[in-house]
Amino acid sequence: MSGQTVPADFSGHMLDLDEDEDLEVFSKNTSLADGSPMPNSPSSMVNQYRLEEDEEEEQQQDADTKDIFITVDNPESHVTAIETFIMYRVLTKTTRSEFDSSEYEVRRRYQDFLWLRSRLEENHPTLIVHPLPEKFVMKGMVERFNDDFIETRRKALHRFLNKISEHPILSYSQHFKVFLTAQELTSHKKQGPGFLSRMGETVRAVANSVRGLRNRPEEFTLMQEYVEDFSNKICSVDKVTQRIIKEQREYLDELKQYGPTYTQWAGSEEDLAEPLKGVARCVEGCSKETEEQIQHLSEVLVPALHEYVLCAETLKAVMRRRDNIQAEFEAKNEALASRKPENQEALQEEVDGLADRVELANNALKGDWSRWQKGMRTDLKSAFISTAEKNVDYYEKCLAVWESFLLSQRVEPSEQRDGEDVS
Amino acid sequence: MAEDGKGEPVATDDDSEHLAVDGSSNNTMVEESCTLLRRMEICVAEAEKRSGKNAVNMQETFTVYLIETRPMDAVAEGRNPAPDSLWRRYSEFELLRSYLVVTYPYIVVPPLPEKRAEFVWHKLSADNMDPDFVERRRVGLENFLLRVASHPVLSNDKILYHFLTEEHGWKEVVYETGFQAKADSRLRALSATFRVRNTDKRFMDMKHYSDELQSHTSQLLRARARVADRLYGVFKVHGNYGRVFSEWSAIEKEMGDGLQSAGHHMDAYAASIDDILEEEEHYADQLKEYLFYAEALRAVCRKHELTQFELEMASQDLISKKQQREELATGCERFSFKGMTNKLFGQEAPEQREARLKLLEELIAEGEEAVKEKTVECEEHVERAWVDMQRFEEQKDKDLREALINYAVMQISMCKKGIQVWSNAKECFLKM
């Protein structure tokens, strides 16, 4: 089977309008020479030892050829008789020909994002679909309509849509287009594999996993191991970061008590009052910087790490689904071997179909795997760099505060001792 | 703060060797004196653990400190003679200080370093045997000796000189001065409450100030210890990054090296806090010195109250005696016991009256002497104490300002380290 139509929809048994349109959309794009990492053959798939230069070139080209811009903003409270929820504005600007217009503005709620993501996962079970922010914040149960929570969620939703729009396959999904353009989403939500069919798939999946895989290819075993390890590590980094924020907050609280002790003392002093107040001001200044630094951690590093904690779970699910697809094929293949000749032909066709499905699934995953790793590296690298930069900035600002105090005392900052002493 | 071996320059430089050999109580106040420190280099060089039997014949471990002295002129001439040295333990320093406090009640006597570690943040050991505590105490004891030896009045004291130069028999000499008796009564007096009518306002203000100083410095020290504790936590948690990054780097291809080296910097960051906080303890010690100084200042003010009170009591007593004489002389005794008995048992004989008058005259003469003495004592105390309190205030402002500046320098150093570490980490992340 040629690799040309590779990452097309292959959920197999259910063919409906969405999937046909996906196919069409995709085939248009294979003619575009935009250098995006479309896997051509299994052998050119993710080679973990691939050279850096190619990947960076591709990223550059992606940036240049970006033809769709999405923002999520303007959260507004919606009150109905039954419930209250938040609606976000989703603004799309695009030059893509598939879109009738160049600008769209719709309102979406969190549930709508969930719908979109589940459709994408259904249609592309072994592609790595970026995760959504969680439904609730478990730890320290925050009220759903707390401003910080809404803002954090809004940012994550914005990132989600942008990640999807950057994905060479997912961004051309019909569901994605509908999500971005349809004023009313409810009618579209009703289409697609029903609940029962989804149930059926799950049951089969469980049955297959019980059987166990006969022959998982080495590379997927390695991938599986990596995913496990990565999940552990990223969770640890996330925990450490949360702990740092906690300690910083406690430090800040004490600083806020500490500064005023100098001011209070200054009240009973004469000559000493001025330097005491100077130190109080310095401590105050450092408190402000500490506050900013904590904020930066919370706004930059924590969300990035958290995203990849969720990604790790997504990866695990993708690995499971790939395994299930292979398991299904293996099951039918075995049945073929033991079946009576009367059903041979039909069964053979079925098995062939499943074999293709396995190959498609594997290729899709391999292709997306390298893409995901690149993205992870870029995202986390940038978050860590930003954090390090902020910390340097924090110390530079505190340094300036203390140096200005020294200057006010008419001491050169470079002097270690009071140089006036003549013994 | 006095540096090791070098004396604090006293108001004016006086090269003449006016050495007051008699160093005890009737010291004349010399404003510009050649202090002991100018003639002798003093330091507390070492600390050592010893064991021995204590007063109740129980085995105990204690620390002794080596006091080394060298004549200053030898040092100045470039000769390097071996120092004279002797060992003293903390309790002997305490004895010396008690003696000085009792003998010079008008001097704000420098305090000793704390007996037990206070204002500790959790990592700092509160154990008296802990080497860091012992080291800081050594520095504190040296500082005490330097302060005393550079004081215009205290430095001339003979007991001090013996403390520094004669290892054996010093304790006996101290006790022979009889200061102990005065020490006990002083203690009682200081804690007693009494009402004084005419106090010098300056002294009352100073007493009020000493309370403020004590309260403010202790609040500051407490808050600082809590900040130190928290800061320690922040730095140490970053050490976890080191461990996790290292483990993570093992499963990554391109990111591995960057992560690993960034992890090393996180470890270094976590380790750096120990030295930073150790240095800050010196700052805390400088503040503590003045926390304890506040008490010494207060004691001088209280002594003023006490002498003033005693003067008033003596004056009162004299007045009432004179009044009695008046009444006896004019023959009309008002409400007195004698008057009552007279009425009950009849007038007394003229001889008896004569005897009583004579006794009264004697008592009045004594009383007048007492009042004169007390007045002198009071005035002298006020005069001398005021001078020393001024000196103290100047010293305090200078020392504490310097301490604050040093604190700022410490903070700057810490910031520079932080900039270094995170710049390095950033370089590593760039290589990811």
PDB file of N, CA, C and O in Angstrom, chain A residues 52 226 230 233 237 241 244 250-251 254 258 261-262 264-265 268-269 271-272 377 381 385 389 391-392 395-396 399 402-403 409 416-417, chain B residues 3 209 212 216 219-220 226 230-231 237-238 241 244 247 251-252 254-255 269 283 396-397 400-401 407 409 411-412 419 422 426 429-430 432:
ATOM      1  N   GLU A  52      20.054  17.354  13.390  1.00  0.00           N
ATOM      2  CA  GLU A  52      19.385  18.554  13.877  1.00  0.00           C
ATOM      3  C   GLU A  52      18.956  19.471  12.751  1.00  0.00           C
ATOM      4  O   GLU A  52      17.883  20.019  12.762  1.00  0.00           O
ATOM      5  N   TYR A 226      10.168   4.659  26.945  1.00  0.00           N
ATOM      6  CA  TYR A 226      10.462   6.076  27.037  1.00  0.00           C
ATOM      7  C   TYR A 226       9.277   6.829  27.632  1.00  0.00           C
ATOM      8  O   TYR A 226       9.443   7.677  28.512  1.00  0.00           O
ATOM      9  N   PHE A 230       9.527   9.089  30.761  1.00  0.00           N
ATOM     10  CA  PHE A 230       9.273  10.516  30.587  1.00  0.00           C
ATOM     11  C   PHE A 230       8.154  10.969  31.520  1.00  0.00           C
ATOM     12  O   PHE A 230       8.249  12.022  32.157  1.00  0.00           O
ATOM     13  N   LYS A 233       9.496  11.368  34.995  1.00  0.00           N
ATOM     14  CA  LYS A 233      10.407  12.500  35.148  1.00  0.00           C
ATOM     15  C   LYS A 233       9.664  13.820  35.091  1.00  0.00           C
ATOM     16  O   LYS A 233       9.896  14.719  35.902  1.00  0.00           O
ATOM     17  N   VAL A 237       9.538  16.767  37.889  1.00  0.00           N
ATOM     18  CA  VAL A 237       9.935  18.164  37.685  1.00  0.00           C
ATOM     19  C   VAL A 237       8.777  19.086  38.051  1.00  0.00           C
ATOM     20  O   VAL A 237       8.960  20.133  38.673  1.00  0.00           O
ATOM     21  N   THR A 241       8.855  21.888  41.025  1.00  0.00           N
ATOM     22  CA  THR A 241       8.544  23.285  40.739  1.00  0.00           C
ATOM     23  C   THR A 241       7.436  23.803  41.656  1.00  0.00           C
ATOM     24  O   THR A 241       7.513  24.926  42.164  1.00  0.00           O
ATOM     25  N   ILE A 244       8.923  24.480  44.958  1.00  0.00           N
ATOM     26  CA  ILE A 244       9.716  25.705  44.973  1.00  0.00           C
ATOM     27  C   ILE A 244       8.813  26.918  45.149  1.00  0.00           C
ATOM     28  O   ILE A 244       9.105  27.818  45.931  1.00  0.00           O
ATOM     29  N   GLU A 250       6.411  31.207  51.146  1.00  0.00           N
ATOM     30  CA  GLU A 250       6.641  31.296  52.592  1.00  0.00           C
ATOM     31  C   GLU A 250       7.784  32.252  52.897  1.00  0.00           C
ATOM     32  O   GLU A 250       7.729  33.013  53.868  1.00  0.00           O
ATOM     33  N   TYR A 251       8.799  32.212  52.057  1.00  0.00           N
ATOM     34  CA  TYR A 251       9.926  33.140  52.191  1.00  0.00           C
ATOM     35  C   TYR A 251       9.427  34.572  52.050  1.00  0.00           C
ATOM     36  O   TYR A 251       9.781  35.456  52.838  1.00  0.00           O
ATOM     37  N   GLU A 254       7.706  35.896  55.153  1.00  0.00           N
ATOM     38  CA  GLU A 254       8.627  36.293  56.219  1.00  0.00           C
ATOM     39  C   GLU A 254       9.333  37.602  55.882  1.00  0.00           C
ATOM     40  O   GLU A 254       9.534  38.444  56.752  1.00  0.00           O
ATOM     41  N   TYR A 258       9.845  41.059  57.977  1.00  0.00           N
ATOM     42  CA  TYR A 258      11.217  41.405  58.334  1.00  0.00           C
ATOM     43  C   TYR A 258      11.528  42.882  58.074  1.00  0.00           C
ATOM     44  O   TYR A 258      12.046  43.583  58.943  1.00  0.00           O
ATOM     45  N   THR A 261      10.690  45.592  60.686  1.00  0.00           N
ATOM     46  CA  THR A 261      11.421  45.654  61.965  1.00  0.00           C
ATOM     47  C   THR A 261      12.521  46.713  61.900  1.00  0.00           C
ATOM     48  O   THR A 261      12.859  47.328  62.915  1.00  0.00           O
ATOM     49  N   TYR A 262      13.056  46.927  60.698  1.00  0.00           N
ATOM     50  CA  TYR A 262      14.059  47.984  60.547  1.00  0.00           C
ATOM     51  C   TYR A 262      13.418  49.362  60.678  1.00  0.00           C
ATOM     52  O   TYR A 262      13.956  50.265  61.306  1.00  0.00           O
ATOM     53  N   GLN A 264      10.676  50.120  62.248  1.00  0.00           N
ATOM     54  CA  GLN A 264      10.277  50.354  63.637  1.00  0.00           C
ATOM     55  C   GLN A 264      11.457  50.790  64.485  1.00  0.00           C
ATOM     56  O   GLN A 264      11.352  51.695  65.313  1.00  0.00           O
ATOM     57  N   TRP A 265      12.560  50.132  64.293  1.00  0.00           N
ATOM     58  CA  TRP A 265      13.764  50.479  65.042  1.00  0.00           C
ATOM     59  C   TRP A 265      14.190  51.912  64.717  1.00  0.00           C
ATOM     60  O   TRP A 265      14.577  52.689  65.593  1.00  0.00           O
ATOM     61  N   SER A 268      13.231  54.910  66.902  1.00  0.00           N
ATOM     62  CA  SER A 268      13.811  55.314  68.178  1.00  0.00           C
ATOM     63  C   SER A 268      15.265  55.751  68.030  1.00  0.00           C
ATOM     64  O   SER A 268      15.959  55.958  69.014  1.00  0.00           O
ATOM     65  N   GLU A 269      15.723  55.875  66.779  1.00  0.00           N
ATOM     66  CA  GLU A 269      17.121  56.254  66.562  1.00  0.00           C
ATOM     67  C   GLU A 269      17.235  57.627  65.922  1.00  0.00           C
ATOM     68  O   GLU A 269      16.273  58.130  65.344  1.00  0.00           O
ATOM     69  N   ASP A 271      20.864  59.272  64.411  1.00  0.00           N
ATOM     70  CA  ASP A 271      21.794  59.123  63.290  1.00  0.00           C
ATOM     71  C   ASP A 271      21.589  57.803  62.558  1.00  0.00           C
ATOM     72  O   ASP A 271      21.796  57.704  61.356  1.00  0.00           O
ATOM     73  N   LEU A 272      21.191  56.810  63.297  1.00  0.00           N
ATOM     74  CA  LEU A 272      21.066  55.472  62.723  1.00  0.00           C
ATOM     75  C   LEU A 272      19.762  55.305  61.920  1.00  0.00           C
ATOM     76  O   LEU A 272      19.609  54.362  61.162  1.00  0.00           O
ATOM     77  N   ARG A 377      10.782  19.300  23.144  1.00  0.00           N
ATOM     78  CA  ARG A 377      12.103  19.870  23.391  1.00  0.00           C
ATOM     79  C   ARG A 377      12.053  21.390  23.276  1.00  0.00           C
ATOM     80  O   ARG A 377      12.567  22.109  24.144  1.00  0.00           O
ATOM     81  N   LYS A 381      12.416  23.577  26.595  1.00  0.00           N
ATOM     82  CA  LYS A 381      13.667  24.356  26.537  1.00  0.00           C
ATOM     83  C   LYS A 381      13.358  25.835  26.709  1.00  0.00           C
ATOM     84  O   LYS A 381      13.997  26.539  27.503  1.00  0.00           O
ATOM     85  N   ILE A 385      14.561  28.204  29.772  1.00  0.00           N
ATOM     86  CA  ILE A 385      15.384  29.384  29.482  1.00  0.00           C
ATOM     87  C   ILE A 385      14.723  30.630  30.059  1.00  0.00           C
ATOM     88  O   ILE A 385      15.368  31.466  30.686  1.00  0.00           O
ATOM     89  N   GLU A 389      16.270  33.102  32.805  1.00  0.00           N
ATOM     90  CA  GLU A 389      16.408  34.534  32.522  1.00  0.00           C
ATOM     91  C   GLU A 389      15.723  35.367  33.589  1.00  0.00           C
ATOM     92  O   GLU A 389      16.240  36.394  34.042  1.00  0.00           O
ATOM     93  N   ASN A 391      15.172  34.537  36.641  1.00  0.00           N
ATOM     94  CA  ASN A 391      15.933  34.454  37.886  1.00  0.00           C
ATOM     95  C   ASN A 391      17.158  35.358  37.858  1.00  0.00           C
ATOM     96  O   ASN A 391      17.491  35.997  38.851  1.00  0.00           O
ATOM     97  N   VAL A 392      17.823  35.415  36.698  1.00  0.00           N
ATOM     98  CA  VAL A 392      18.963  36.334  36.561  1.00  0.00           C
ATOM     99  C   VAL A 392      18.462  37.761  36.756  1.00  0.00           C
ATOM    100  O   VAL A 392      19.042  38.557  37.490  1.00  0.00           O
ATOM    101  N   TYR A 395      17.795  38.546  40.424  1.00  0.00           N
ATOM    102  CA  TYR A 395      18.992  38.840  41.204  1.00  0.00           C
ATOM    103  C   TYR A 395      19.626  40.164  40.789  1.00  0.00           C
ATOM    104  O   TYR A 395      20.181  40.879  41.622  1.00  0.00           O
ATOM    105  N   GLU A 396      19.532  40.482  39.508  1.00  0.00           N
ATOM    106  CA  GLU A 396      20.095  41.761  39.049  1.00  0.00           C
ATOM    107  C   GLU A 396      19.339  42.931  39.679  1.00  0.00           C
ATOM    108  O   GLU A 396      19.931  43.926  40.119  1.00  0.00           O
ATOM    109  N   LEU A 399      20.230  43.151  43.336  1.00  0.00           N
ATOM    110  CA  LEU A 399      21.585  43.692  43.414  1.00  0.00           C
ATOM    111  C   LEU A 399      21.554  45.207  43.302  1.00  0.00           C
ATOM    112  O   LEU A 399      22.186  45.933  44.084  1.00  0.00           O
ATOM    113  N   TRP A 402      20.345  46.923  46.526  1.00  0.00           N
ATOM    114  CA  TRP A 402      21.329  46.986  47.607  1.00  0.00           C
ATOM    115  C   TRP A 402      22.495  47.921  47.259  1.00  0.00           C
ATOM    116  O   TRP A 402      23.041  48.603  48.125  1.00  0.00           O
ATOM    117  N   GLU A 403      22.863  47.944  46.003  1.00  0.00           N
ATOM    118  CA  GLU A 403      23.967  48.826  45.616  1.00  0.00           C
ATOM    119  C   GLU A 403      23.575  50.285  45.767  1.00  0.00           C
ATOM    120  O   GLU A 403      24.383  51.117  46.172  1.00  0.00           O
ATOM    121  N   GLN A 409      24.965  55.465  51.337  1.00  0.00           N
ATOM    122  CA  GLN A 409      25.781  55.547  52.536  1.00  0.00           C
ATOM    123  C   GLN A 409      27.179  56.029  52.195  1.00  0.00           C
ATOM    124  O   GLN A 409      28.081  55.982  53.015  1.00  0.00           O
ATOM    125  N   GLN A 416      34.883  46.098  50.366  1.00  0.00           N
ATOM    126  CA  GLN A 416      34.413  45.056  51.270  1.00  0.00           C
ATOM    127  C   GLN A 416      34.365  45.558  52.700  1.00  0.00           C
ATOM    128  O   GLN A 416      33.605  45.119  53.508  1.00  0.00           O
ATOM    129  N   ARG A 417      35.268  46.442  53.041  1.00  0.00           N
ATOM    130  CA  ARG A 417      35.308  46.939  54.417  1.00  0.00           C
ATOM    131  C   ARG A 417      35.185  48.447  54.420  1.00  0.00           C
ATOM    132  O   ARG A 417      35.383  49.103  53.416  1.00  0.00           O
TER     133      ARG A 417
ATOM    134  N   GLU B   3      38.448  45.341  65.287  1.00  0.00           N
ATOM    135  CA  GLU B   3      39.059  44.249  64.521  1.00  0.00           C
ATOM    136  C   GLU B   3      40.083  43.536  65.394  1.00  0.00           C
ATOM    137  O   GLU B   3      40.522  44.058  66.406  1.00  0.00           O
ATOM    138  N   TYR B 209      15.123  54.631  76.049  1.00  0.00           N
ATOM    139  CA  TYR B 209      15.775  54.238  74.798  1.00  0.00           C
ATOM    140  C   TYR B 209      16.341  52.819  74.890  1.00  0.00           C
ATOM    141  O   TYR B 209      16.235  52.047  73.929  1.00  0.00           O
ATOM    142  N   GLU B 212      13.714  50.389  74.248  1.00  0.00           N
ATOM    143  CA  GLU B 212      13.377  50.352  72.823  1.00  0.00           C
ATOM    144  C   GLU B 212      14.414  49.563  72.037  1.00  0.00           C
ATOM    145  O   GLU B 212      14.088  48.722  71.192  1.00  0.00           O
ATOM    146  N   HIS B 216      13.520  46.348  69.862  1.00  0.00           N
ATOM    147  CA  HIS B 216      13.647  46.380  68.405  1.00  0.00           C
ATOM    148  C   HIS B 216      14.671  45.394  67.878  1.00  0.00           C
ATOM    149  O   HIS B 216      14.454  44.725  66.865  1.00  0.00           O
ATOM    150  N   GLN B 219      13.271  41.865  68.065  1.00  0.00           N
ATOM    151  CA  GLN B 219      12.282  41.614  67.012  1.00  0.00           C
ATOM    152  C   GLN B 219      12.952  41.372  65.674  1.00  0.00           C
ATOM    153  O   GLN B 219      12.582  40.473  64.911  1.00  0.00           O
ATOM    154  N   LEU B 220      13.946  42.220  65.409  1.00  0.00           N
ATOM    155  CA  LEU B 220      14.667  42.109  64.152  1.00  0.00           C
ATOM    156  C   LEU B 220      15.360  40.759  64.050  1.00  0.00           C
ATOM    157  O   LEU B 220      15.287  40.076  63.019  1.00  0.00           O
ATOM    158  N   ARG B 226      13.781  33.761  60.969  1.00  0.00           N
ATOM    159  CA  ARG B 226      12.706  33.113  60.207  1.00  0.00           C
ATOM    160  C   ARG B 226      12.941  33.244  58.716  1.00  0.00           C
ATOM    161  O   ARG B 226      12.727  32.286  57.958  1.00  0.00           O
ATOM    162  N   ARG B 230      13.484  30.141  55.901  1.00  0.00           N
ATOM    163  CA  ARG B 230      12.724  30.001  54.664  1.00  0.00           C
ATOM    164  C   ARG B 230      13.637  30.008  53.446  1.00  0.00           C
ATOM    165  O   ARG B 230      13.447  29.243  52.504  1.00  0.00           O
ATOM    166  N   LEU B 231      14.602  30.892  53.488  1.00  0.00           N
ATOM    167  CA  LEU B 231      15.516  30.989  52.348  1.00  0.00           C
ATOM    168  C   LEU B 231      16.270  29.675  52.177  1.00  0.00           C
ATOM    169  O   LEU B 231      16.496  29.203  51.062  1.00  0.00           O
ATOM    170  N   VAL B 237      15.465  23.060  48.002  1.00  0.00           N
ATOM    171  CA  VAL B 237      14.534  22.368  47.107  1.00  0.00           C
ATOM    172  C   VAL B 237      15.080  22.347  45.678  1.00  0.00           C
ATOM    173  O   VAL B 237      14.851  21.390  44.936  1.00  0.00           O
ATOM    174  N   HIS B 238      15.806  23.391  45.330  1.00  0.00           N
ATOM    175  CA  HIS B 238      16.386  23.403  43.979  1.00  0.00           C
ATOM    176  C   HIS B 238      17.338  22.236  43.763  1.00  0.00           C
ATOM    177  O   HIS B 238      17.589  21.833  42.633  1.00  0.00           O
ATOM    178  N   TYR B 241      15.933  19.559  41.707  1.00  0.00           N
ATOM    179  CA  TYR B 241      16.058  19.710  40.253  1.00  0.00           C
ATOM    180  C   TYR B 241      17.295  18.951  39.766  1.00  0.00           C
ATOM    181  O   TYR B 241      17.258  18.274  38.741  1.00  0.00           O
ATOM    182  N   VAL B 244      16.564  15.203  39.589  1.00  0.00           N
ATOM    183  CA  VAL B 244      15.587  14.829  38.552  1.00  0.00           C
ATOM    184  C   VAL B 244      16.131  15.085  37.151  1.00  0.00           C
ATOM    185  O   VAL B 244      15.960  14.251  36.247  1.00  0.00           O
ATOM    186  N   GLU B 247      18.402  12.302  36.189  1.00  0.00           N
ATOM    187  CA  GLU B 247      17.679  11.086  35.806  1.00  0.00           C
ATOM    188  C   GLU B 247      17.008  11.250  34.444  1.00  0.00           C
ATOM    189  O   GLU B 247      17.016  10.342  33.616  1.00  0.00           O
ATOM    190  N   ILE B 251      17.328   9.524  29.685  1.00  0.00           N
ATOM    191  CA  ILE B 251      16.428   8.973  28.680  1.00  0.00           C
ATOM    192  C   ILE B 251      16.297   9.864  27.450  1.00  0.00           C
ATOM    193  O   ILE B 251      15.559   9.538  26.519  1.00  0.00           O
ATOM    194  N   GLU B 252      16.975  11.007  27.466  1.00  0.00           N
ATOM    195  CA  GLU B 252      16.865  11.908  26.323  1.00  0.00           C
ATOM    196  C   GLU B 252      18.122  11.866  25.461  1.00  0.00           C
ATOM    197  O   GLU B 252      19.222  11.656  25.951  1.00  0.00           O
ATOM    198  N   GLU B 254      18.914  14.373  22.462  1.00  0.00           N
ATOM    199  CA  GLU B 254      19.463  15.713  22.237  1.00  0.00           C
ATOM    200  C   GLU B 254      19.467  16.554  23.492  1.00  0.00           C
ATOM    201  O   GLU B 254      20.350  17.371  23.709  1.00  0.00           O
ATOM    202  N   MET B 255      18.461  16.361  24.324  1.00  0.00           N
ATOM    203  CA  MET B 255      18.310  17.218  25.508  1.00  0.00           C
ATOM    204  C   MET B 255      19.230  16.813  26.651  1.00  0.00           C
ATOM    205  O   MET B 255      19.441  17.581  27.582  1.00  0.00           O
ATOM    206  N   TYR B 269      23.752  25.576  43.324  1.00  0.00           N
ATOM    207  CA  TYR B 269      22.877  26.613  43.888  1.00  0.00           C
ATOM    208  C   TYR B 269      22.384  26.195  45.264  1.00  0.00           C
ATOM    209  O   TYR B 269      22.455  26.956  46.223  1.00  0.00           O
ATOM    210  N   TYR B 283      26.543  38.832  61.057  1.00  0.00           N
ATOM    211  CA  TYR B 283      25.721  40.039  61.125  1.00  0.00           C
ATOM    212  C   TYR B 283      24.790  39.950  62.329  1.00  0.00           C
ATOM    213  O   TYR B 283      24.653  40.898  63.101  1.00  0.00           O
ATOM    214  N   LYS B 396      27.946  53.055  69.111  1.00  0.00           N
ATOM    215  CA  LYS B 396      26.826  52.258  68.611  1.00  0.00           C
ATOM    216  C   LYS B 396      26.446  52.678  67.195  1.00  0.00           C
ATOM    217  O   LYS B 396      26.270  51.842  66.311  1.00  0.00           O
ATOM    218  N   ASP B 397      26.334  54.000  66.992  1.00  0.00           N
ATOM    219  CA  ASP B 397      25.937  54.470  65.668  1.00  0.00           C
ATOM    220  C   ASP B 397      26.948  54.030  64.622  1.00  0.00           C
ATOM    221  O   ASP B 397      26.590  53.580  63.535  1.00  0.00           O
ATOM    222  N   LEU B 400      26.877  50.009  64.235  1.00  0.00           N
ATOM    223  CA  LEU B 400      25.681  49.461  63.603  1.00  0.00           C
ATOM    224  C   LEU B 400      25.564  49.917  62.161  1.00  0.00           C
ATOM    225  O   LEU B 400      25.110  49.145  61.303  1.00  0.00           O
ATOM    226  N   ARG B 401      25.982  51.131  61.908  1.00  0.00           N
ATOM    227  CA  ARG B 401      25.966  51.579  60.521  1.00  0.00           C
ATOM    228  C   ARG B 401      26.887  50.679  59.685  1.00  0.00           C
ATOM    229  O   ARG B 401      26.524  50.240  58.583  1.00  0.00           O
ATOM    230  N   TYR B 407      26.017  44.075  55.860  1.00  0.00           N
ATOM    231  CA  TYR B 407      24.867  43.258  55.502  1.00  0.00           C
ATOM    232  C   TYR B 407      24.506  43.460  54.037  1.00  0.00           C
ATOM    233  O   TYR B 407      24.255  42.506  53.297  1.00  0.00           O
ATOM    234  N   VAL B 409      26.516  44.433  51.742  1.00  0.00           N
ATOM    235  CA  VAL B 409      27.585  43.809  50.960  1.00  0.00           C
ATOM    236  C   VAL B 409      27.355  42.310  50.830  1.00  0.00           C
ATOM    237  O   VAL B 409      27.524  41.719  49.766  1.00  0.00           O
ATOM    238  N   GLN B 411      24.447  40.817  50.937  1.00  0.00           N
ATOM    239  CA  GLN B 411      23.313  40.602  50.048  1.00  0.00           C
ATOM    240  C   GLN B 411      23.747  40.732  48.601  1.00  0.00           C
ATOM    241  O   GLN B 411      23.332  39.961  47.730  1.00  0.00           O
ATOM    242  N   ILE B 412      24.619  41.720  48.358  1.00  0.00           N
ATOM    243  CA  ILE B 412      25.110  41.915  46.994  1.00  0.00           C
ATOM    244  C   ILE B 412      25.885  40.687  46.539  1.00  0.00           C
ATOM    245  O   ILE B 412      25.735  40.210  45.404  1.00  0.00           O
ATOM    246  N   ILE B 419      23.170  35.398  40.154  1.00  0.00           N
ATOM    247  CA  ILE B 419      23.264  35.744  38.740  1.00  0.00           C
ATOM    248  C   ILE B 419      24.161  34.741  38.018  1.00  0.00           C
ATOM    249  O   ILE B 419      23.850  34.266  36.923  1.00  0.00           O
ATOM    250  N   TRP B 422      22.406  31.167  37.660  1.00  0.00           N
ATOM    251  CA  TRP B 422      21.306  31.104  36.712  1.00  0.00           C
ATOM    252  C   TRP B 422      21.742  31.446  35.289  1.00  0.00           C
ATOM    253  O   TRP B 422      21.155  30.959  34.323  1.00  0.00           O
ATOM    254  N   LYS B 426      21.203  28.904  32.343  1.00  0.00           N
ATOM    255  CA  LYS B 426      20.612  29.318  31.067  1.00  0.00           C
ATOM    256  C   LYS B 426      21.449  28.816  29.891  1.00  0.00           C
ATOM    257  O   LYS B 426      20.902  28.313  28.896  1.00  0.00           O
ATOM    258  N   PHE B 429      20.621  25.299  29.397  1.00  0.00           N
ATOM    259  CA  PHE B 429      19.308  25.119  28.776  1.00  0.00           C
ATOM    260  C   PHE B 429      19.361  25.447  27.297  1.00  0.00           C
ATOM    261  O   PHE B 429      18.689  24.806  26.483  1.00  0.00           O
ATOM    262  N   LEU B 430      20.166  26.426  26.937  1.00  0.00           N
ATOM    263  CA  LEU B 430      20.288  26.774  25.521  1.00  0.00           C
ATOM    264  C   LEU B 430      20.855  25.609  24.722  1.00  0.00           C
ATOM    265  O   LEU B 430      20.559  25.460  23.538  1.00  0.00           O
ATOM    266  N   MET B 432      20.130  22.594  25.252  1.00  0.00           N
ATOM    267  CA  MET B 432      19.194  21.463  25.266  1.00  0.00           C
ATOM    268  C   MET B 432      18.708  21.068  23.887  1.00  0.00           C
ATOM    269  O   MET B 432      18.347  21.925  23.090  1.00  0.00           O
TER     270      MET B 432
END
